[in-house]
């Protein structure tokens, strides 16, 4: 898994430190993933946002989980946030097939493993 540094734009005062990375899917789409680390975490919440959402939107949620001892990890799905767009109009969050999101999820899991995020992992999904 090739991880390279990606931008992260802090959104709230005193939010936990987030680290963002670019990753590539098997079909060549560049996604952004980020994690908010917590020392001696009880585990990591894998947060899969809904349509039209982006990683930074979940800084407050990450801060809440951090207060309870959990790290958080999130993804910008293809066509969302800072991830690659597949439509000519970059304002459109289009996918050819909903199964493309499965490819994104597989890539996100591989990256989480490469980052050695603390286990157990918990899944929190929103609207998708």
CSV table of C-alpha atoms in Angstrom, one decimal:
chain,number,residue,atom,x,y,z
A,1,UNK,CA,0.0,0.0,0.0
A,2,UNK,CA,1.5,3.3,-1.1
A,3,UNK,CA,0.5,6.2,1.3
A,4,UNK,CA,1.5,9.7,0.6
A,5,UNK,CA,0.8,12.9,2.5
A,6,UNK,CA,-2.5,14.7,1.7
A,7,UNK,CA,-3.9,18.0,2.9
A,8,UNK,CA,-6.1,18.2,6.0
A,9,UNK,CA,-7.9,21.5,6.9
A,10,UNK,CA,-8.6,21.8,10.6
A,11,UNK,CA,-12.1,23.0,11.2
A,12,UNK,CA,-12.6,23.4,14.9
A,13,UNK,CA,-10.5,24.9,17.7
A,14,UNK,CA,-8.3,22.4,19.6
A,15,UNK,CA,-9.4,19.5,17.5
A,16,UNK,CA,-7.3,16.3,17.8
A,17,UNK,CA,-4.4,16.1,15.4
A,18,UNK,CA,-5.4,14.5,12.1
A,19,UNK,CA,-3.1,12.9,9.6
A,20,UNK,CA,-4.3,12.6,6.0
A,21,UNK,CA,-3.0,10.4,3.2
A,22,UNK,CA,-3.5,9.8,-0.5
A,23,UNK,CA,-4.2,6.2,-1.6
A,24,UNK,CA,-4.9,4.7,-5.0
A,25,UNK,CA,-7.7,2.2,-5.7
A,26,UNK,CA,-7.2,-0.9,-7.8
A,27,UNK,CA,-8.9,1.0,-10.7
A,28,UNK,CA,-6.6,4.0,-10.4
A,29,UNK,CA,-8.8,6.5,-8.4
A,30,UNK,CA,-7.0,8.7,-5.9
A,31,UNK,CA,-8.8,8.8,-2.5
A,32,UNK,CA,-8.0,10.7,0.6
A,33,UNK,CA,-8.1,9.0,4.0
A,34,UNK,CA,-7.4,10.5,7.4
A,35,UNK,CA,-7.1,9.4,11.0
A,36,UNK,CA,-7.2,11.1,14.3
A,37,UNK,CA,-4.9,9.2,16.6
A,38,UNK,CA,-5.4,8.8,20.3
A,39,UNK,CA,-2.6,7.6,22.6
A,40,UNK,CA,-3.3,4.1,24.0
A,41,UNK,CA,-6.6,4.0,22.0
A,42,UNK,CA,-9.2,1.4,23.0
A,43,UNK,CA,-9.8,0.9,19.2
A,44,UNK,CA,-10.5,2.8,16.0
A,45,UNK,CA,-13.9,3.9,14.6
A,46,UNK,CA,-13.9,3.5,10.8
A,47,UNK,CA,-16.2,6.3,9.8
A,48,UNK,CA,-17.6,6.0,6.3
A,49,UNK,CA,-19.3,9.3,5.5
A,50,UNK,CA,-22.4,9.8,3.4
A,51,UNK,CA,-22.7,11.3,-0.1
A,52,UNK,CA,-21.5,14.9,-0.6
A,53,UNK,CA,-19.5,14.8,2.6
A,54,UNK,CA,-15.8,15.1,3.4
A,55,UNK,CA,-13.4,14.1,6.1
A,56,UNK,CA,-13.1,17.5,7.9
A,57,UNK,CA,-16.9,17.5,8.5
A,58,UNK,CA,-16.3,14.8,11.1
A,59,UNK,CA,-13.7,16.6,13.3
A,60,UNK,CA,-16.3,17.2,16.1
A,61,UNK,CA,-17.2,13.5,16.0
A,62,UNK,CA,-13.5,12.5,16.1
A,63,UNK,CA,-13.0,14.8,19.1
A,64,UNK,CA,-16.0,13.2,20.9
A,65,UNK,CA,-14.6,9.7,20.2
A,66,UNK,CA,-11.2,10.8,21.3
A,67,UNK,CA,-12.6,12.0,24.7
A,68,UNK,CA,-13.7,8.4,25.2
A,69,UNK,CA,-10.4,6.9,24.1
A,70,UNK,CA,-11.1,5.9,20.5
A,71,UNK,CA,-9.2,6.9,17.3
A,72,UNK,CA,-11.2,7.8,14.2
A,73,UNK,CA,-10.4,7.0,10.6
A,74,UNK,CA,-12.4,8.4,7.6
A,75,UNK,CA,-12.4,8.4,3.8
A,76,UNK,CA,-13.3,10.8,1.0
A,77,UNK,CA,-15.1,8.5,-1.4
A,78,UNK,CA,-14.5,8.9,-5.1
A,79,UNK,CA,-16.3,12.0,-6.3
A,80,UNK,CA,-16.5,13.4,-2.7
A,81,UNK,CA,-14.3,15.7,-0.7
A,82,UNK,CA,-10.8,15.9,-2.2
A,83,UNK,CA,-10.9,12.5,-3.9
A,84,UNK,CA,-10.7,12.1,-7.7
A,85,UNK,CA,-13.8,12.8,-9.7
A,86,UNK,CA,-14.9,10.4,-12.4
A,87,UNK,CA,-17.3,12.8,-14.2
A,88,UNK,CA,-16.1,15.6,-16.5
A,89,UNK,CA,-18.0,18.1,-14.3
A,90,UNK,CA,-16.0,18.1,-11.0
A,91,UNK,CA,-19.0,19.4,-9.1
A,92,UNK,CA,-20.8,16.1,-9.7
A,93,UNK,CA,-20.1,13.2,-7.3
A,94,UNK,CA,-20.8,10.6,-10.0
A,95,UNK,CA,-20.0,6.9,-10.0
A,96,UNK,CA,-20.6,4.5,-12.8
A,97,UNK,CA,-21.7,1.7,-10.5
A,98,UNK,CA,-22.5,1.7,-6.8
A,99,UNK,CA,-20.1,-1.3,-6.5
A,100,UNK,CA,-17.3,1.2,-7.1
A,101,UNK,CA,-17.7,2.2,-3.5
A,102,UNK,CA,-16.7,-1.3,-2.5
A,103,UNK,CA,-13.4,-0.8,-4.3
A,104,UNK,CA,-13.0,2.4,-2.3
A,105,UNK,CA,-13.8,0.5,0.9
A,106,UNK,CA,-11.3,-2.2,0.1
A,107,UNK,CA,-8.6,0.4,-0.4
A,108,UNK,CA,-9.5,2.2,2.8
A,109,UNK,CA,-9.2,-1.1,4.8
A,110,UNK,CA,-5.8,-1.8,3.2
A,111,UNK,CA,-4.6,1.7,4.2
A,112,UNK,CA,-6.0,1.2,7.7
A,113,UNK,CA,-4.0,-2.0,8.0
A,114,UNK,CA,-0.9,-0.3,6.6
A,115,UNK,CA,-1.2,2.5,9.1
A,116,UNK,CA,-1.6,-0.2,11.9
A,117,UNK,CA,-4.6,1.6,13.4
A,118,UNK,CA,-5.5,0.2,16.8
A,119,UNK,CA,-7.9,-2.6,17.0
A,120,UNK,CA,-10.6,-3.5,17.5
A,121,UNK,CA,-12.2,-1.6,14.7
A,122,UNK,CA,-15.8,-0.3,14.8
A,123,UNK,CA,-17.8,0.8,11.8
A,124,UNK,CA,-19.9,3.9,11.7
A,125,UNK,CA,-21.6,4.6,8.5
A,126,UNK,CA,-23.7,7.6,7.4
A,127,UNK,CA,-26.5,7.5,4.7
A,128,UNK,CA,-24.8,5.2,2.2
